[in-house]
PDB file of C-alpha atoms in Angstrom:
ATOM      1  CA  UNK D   1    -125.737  29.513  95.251  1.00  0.00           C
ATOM      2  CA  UNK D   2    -126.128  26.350  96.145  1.00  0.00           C
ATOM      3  CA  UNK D   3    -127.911  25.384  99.586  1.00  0.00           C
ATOM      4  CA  UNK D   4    -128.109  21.380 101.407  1.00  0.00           C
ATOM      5  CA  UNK D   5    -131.173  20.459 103.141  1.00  0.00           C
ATOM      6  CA  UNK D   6    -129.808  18.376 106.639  1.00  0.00           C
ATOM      7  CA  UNK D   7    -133.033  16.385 107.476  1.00  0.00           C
ATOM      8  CA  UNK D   8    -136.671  15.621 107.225  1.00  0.00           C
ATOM      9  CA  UNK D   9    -137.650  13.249 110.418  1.00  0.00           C
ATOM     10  CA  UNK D  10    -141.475  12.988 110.447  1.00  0.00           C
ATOM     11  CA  UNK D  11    -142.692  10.679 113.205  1.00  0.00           C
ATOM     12  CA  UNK D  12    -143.383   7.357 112.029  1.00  0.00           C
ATOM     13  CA  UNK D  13    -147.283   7.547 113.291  1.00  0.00           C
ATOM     14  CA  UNK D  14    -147.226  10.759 111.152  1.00  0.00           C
ATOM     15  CA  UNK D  15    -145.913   9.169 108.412  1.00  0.00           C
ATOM     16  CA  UNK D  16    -148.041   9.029 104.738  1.00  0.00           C
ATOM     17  CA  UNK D  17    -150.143  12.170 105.798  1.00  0.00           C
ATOM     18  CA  UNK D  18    -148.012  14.537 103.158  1.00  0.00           C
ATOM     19  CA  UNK D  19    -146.167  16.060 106.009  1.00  0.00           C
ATOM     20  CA  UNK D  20    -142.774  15.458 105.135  1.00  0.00           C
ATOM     21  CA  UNK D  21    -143.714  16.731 100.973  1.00  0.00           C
ATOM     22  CA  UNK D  22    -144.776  19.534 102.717  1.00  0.00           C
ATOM     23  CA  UNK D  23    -141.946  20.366 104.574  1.00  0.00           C
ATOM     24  CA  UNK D  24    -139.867  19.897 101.764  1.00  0.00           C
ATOM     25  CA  UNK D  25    -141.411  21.861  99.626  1.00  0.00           C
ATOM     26  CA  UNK D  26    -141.579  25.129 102.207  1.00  0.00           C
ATOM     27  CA  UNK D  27    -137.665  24.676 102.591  1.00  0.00           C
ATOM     28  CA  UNK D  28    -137.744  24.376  98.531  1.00  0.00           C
ATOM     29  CA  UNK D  29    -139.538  27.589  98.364  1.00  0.00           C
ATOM     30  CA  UNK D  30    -137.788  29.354 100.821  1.00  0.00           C
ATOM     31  CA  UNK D  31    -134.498  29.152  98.956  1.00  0.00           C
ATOM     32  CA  UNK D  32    -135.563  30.264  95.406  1.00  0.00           C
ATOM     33  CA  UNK D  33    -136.945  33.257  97.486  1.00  0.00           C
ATOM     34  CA  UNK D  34    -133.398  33.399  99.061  1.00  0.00           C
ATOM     35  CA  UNK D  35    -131.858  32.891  95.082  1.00  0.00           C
ATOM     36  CA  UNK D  36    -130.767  29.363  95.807  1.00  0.00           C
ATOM     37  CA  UNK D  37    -129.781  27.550  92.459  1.00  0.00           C
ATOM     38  CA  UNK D  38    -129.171  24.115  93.572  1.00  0.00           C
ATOM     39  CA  UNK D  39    -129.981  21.958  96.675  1.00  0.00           C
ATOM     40  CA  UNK D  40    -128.637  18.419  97.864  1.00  0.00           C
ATOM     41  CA  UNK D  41    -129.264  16.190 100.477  1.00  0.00           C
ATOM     42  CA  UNK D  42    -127.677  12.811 101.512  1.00  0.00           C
ATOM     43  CA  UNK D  43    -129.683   9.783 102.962  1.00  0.00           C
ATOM     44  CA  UNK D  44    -128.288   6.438 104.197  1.00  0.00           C
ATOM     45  CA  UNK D  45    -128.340   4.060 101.184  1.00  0.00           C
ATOM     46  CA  UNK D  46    -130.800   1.887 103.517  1.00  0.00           C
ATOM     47  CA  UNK D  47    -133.178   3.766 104.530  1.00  0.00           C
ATOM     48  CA  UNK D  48    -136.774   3.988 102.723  1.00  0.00           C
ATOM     49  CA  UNK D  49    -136.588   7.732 102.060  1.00  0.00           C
ATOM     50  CA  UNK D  50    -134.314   7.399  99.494  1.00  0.00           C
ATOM     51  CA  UNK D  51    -138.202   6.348  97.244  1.00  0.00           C
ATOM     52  CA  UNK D  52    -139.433   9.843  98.782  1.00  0.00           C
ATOM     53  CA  UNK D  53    -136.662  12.054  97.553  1.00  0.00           C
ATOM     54  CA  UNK D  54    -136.680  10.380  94.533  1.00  0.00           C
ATOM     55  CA  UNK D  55    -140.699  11.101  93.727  1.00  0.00           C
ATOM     56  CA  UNK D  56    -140.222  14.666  94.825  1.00  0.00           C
ATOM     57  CA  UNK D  57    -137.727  14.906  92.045  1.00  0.00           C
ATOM     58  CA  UNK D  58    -134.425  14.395  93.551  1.00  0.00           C
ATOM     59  CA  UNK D  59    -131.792  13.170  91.213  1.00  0.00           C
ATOM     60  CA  UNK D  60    -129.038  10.808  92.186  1.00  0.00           C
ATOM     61  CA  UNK D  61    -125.536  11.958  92.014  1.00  0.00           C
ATOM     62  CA  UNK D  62    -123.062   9.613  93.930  1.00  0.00           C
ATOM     63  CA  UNK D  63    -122.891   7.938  97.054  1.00  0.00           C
ATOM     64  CA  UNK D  64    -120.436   8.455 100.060  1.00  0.00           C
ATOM     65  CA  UNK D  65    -118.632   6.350 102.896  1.00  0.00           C
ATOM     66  CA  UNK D  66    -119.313   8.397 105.798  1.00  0.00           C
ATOM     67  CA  UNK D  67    -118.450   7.287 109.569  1.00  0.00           C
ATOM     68  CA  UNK D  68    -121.026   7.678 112.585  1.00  0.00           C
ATOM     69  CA  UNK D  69    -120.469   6.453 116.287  1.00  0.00           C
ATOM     70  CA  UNK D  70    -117.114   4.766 115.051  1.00  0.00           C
ATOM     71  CA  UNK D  71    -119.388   2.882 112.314  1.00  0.00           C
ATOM     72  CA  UNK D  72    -119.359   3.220 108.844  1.00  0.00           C
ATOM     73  CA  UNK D  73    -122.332   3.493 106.303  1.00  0.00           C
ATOM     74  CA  UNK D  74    -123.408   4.224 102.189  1.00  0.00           C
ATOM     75  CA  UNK D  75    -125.351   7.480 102.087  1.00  0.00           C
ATOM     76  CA  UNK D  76    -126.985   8.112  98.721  1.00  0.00           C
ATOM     77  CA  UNK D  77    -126.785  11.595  97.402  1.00  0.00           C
ATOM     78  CA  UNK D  78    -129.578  13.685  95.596  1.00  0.00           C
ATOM     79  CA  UNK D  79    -129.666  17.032  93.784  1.00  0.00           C
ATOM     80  CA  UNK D  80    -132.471  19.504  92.643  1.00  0.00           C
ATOM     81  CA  UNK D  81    -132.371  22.366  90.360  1.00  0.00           C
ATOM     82  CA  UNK D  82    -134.165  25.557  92.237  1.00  0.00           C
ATOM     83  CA  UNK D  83    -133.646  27.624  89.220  1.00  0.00           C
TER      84      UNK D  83
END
């Protein structure tokens, strides 16, 4: 099964205190216990998170156009293996 993970927002005074690594990996751990196989998440191309999913293991896949508030931007696409 494969499961996508929507959003991490930390607050940016919160930010570099292992918060967001730890909510990442309770939502990892929560879907191997729910038999998850695979997990993906998208991030705009821009922003600096892309260097955080990237040290927790996330593997690029692709990139997509997508359209928000009649504008369009580049999200980056990641991947990770649960099983």
């Amino acid at each position: 099964m494969k499961a996508e993970l929507h959003a991490i927002h930390v607050l940016p005074d919160q930010k570099g205190k292992g918060i967001g690594k730890d909510l990442f990996e309770i939502v990892k751990v929560t879907l191997i216990e729910q038999k998850y196989t695979n997990m993906i998440l998208s991030v705009f191309e821009d922003n600096p998170a892309t260097k955080f999913y990237e040290k927790l293991g996330g593997k690029f896949l692709d990139t997509r156009t997508v359209e928000y508030g009649g504008k369009q931007s580049i999200e980056r696409l990641y991947g990770w293996n649960l099983s």
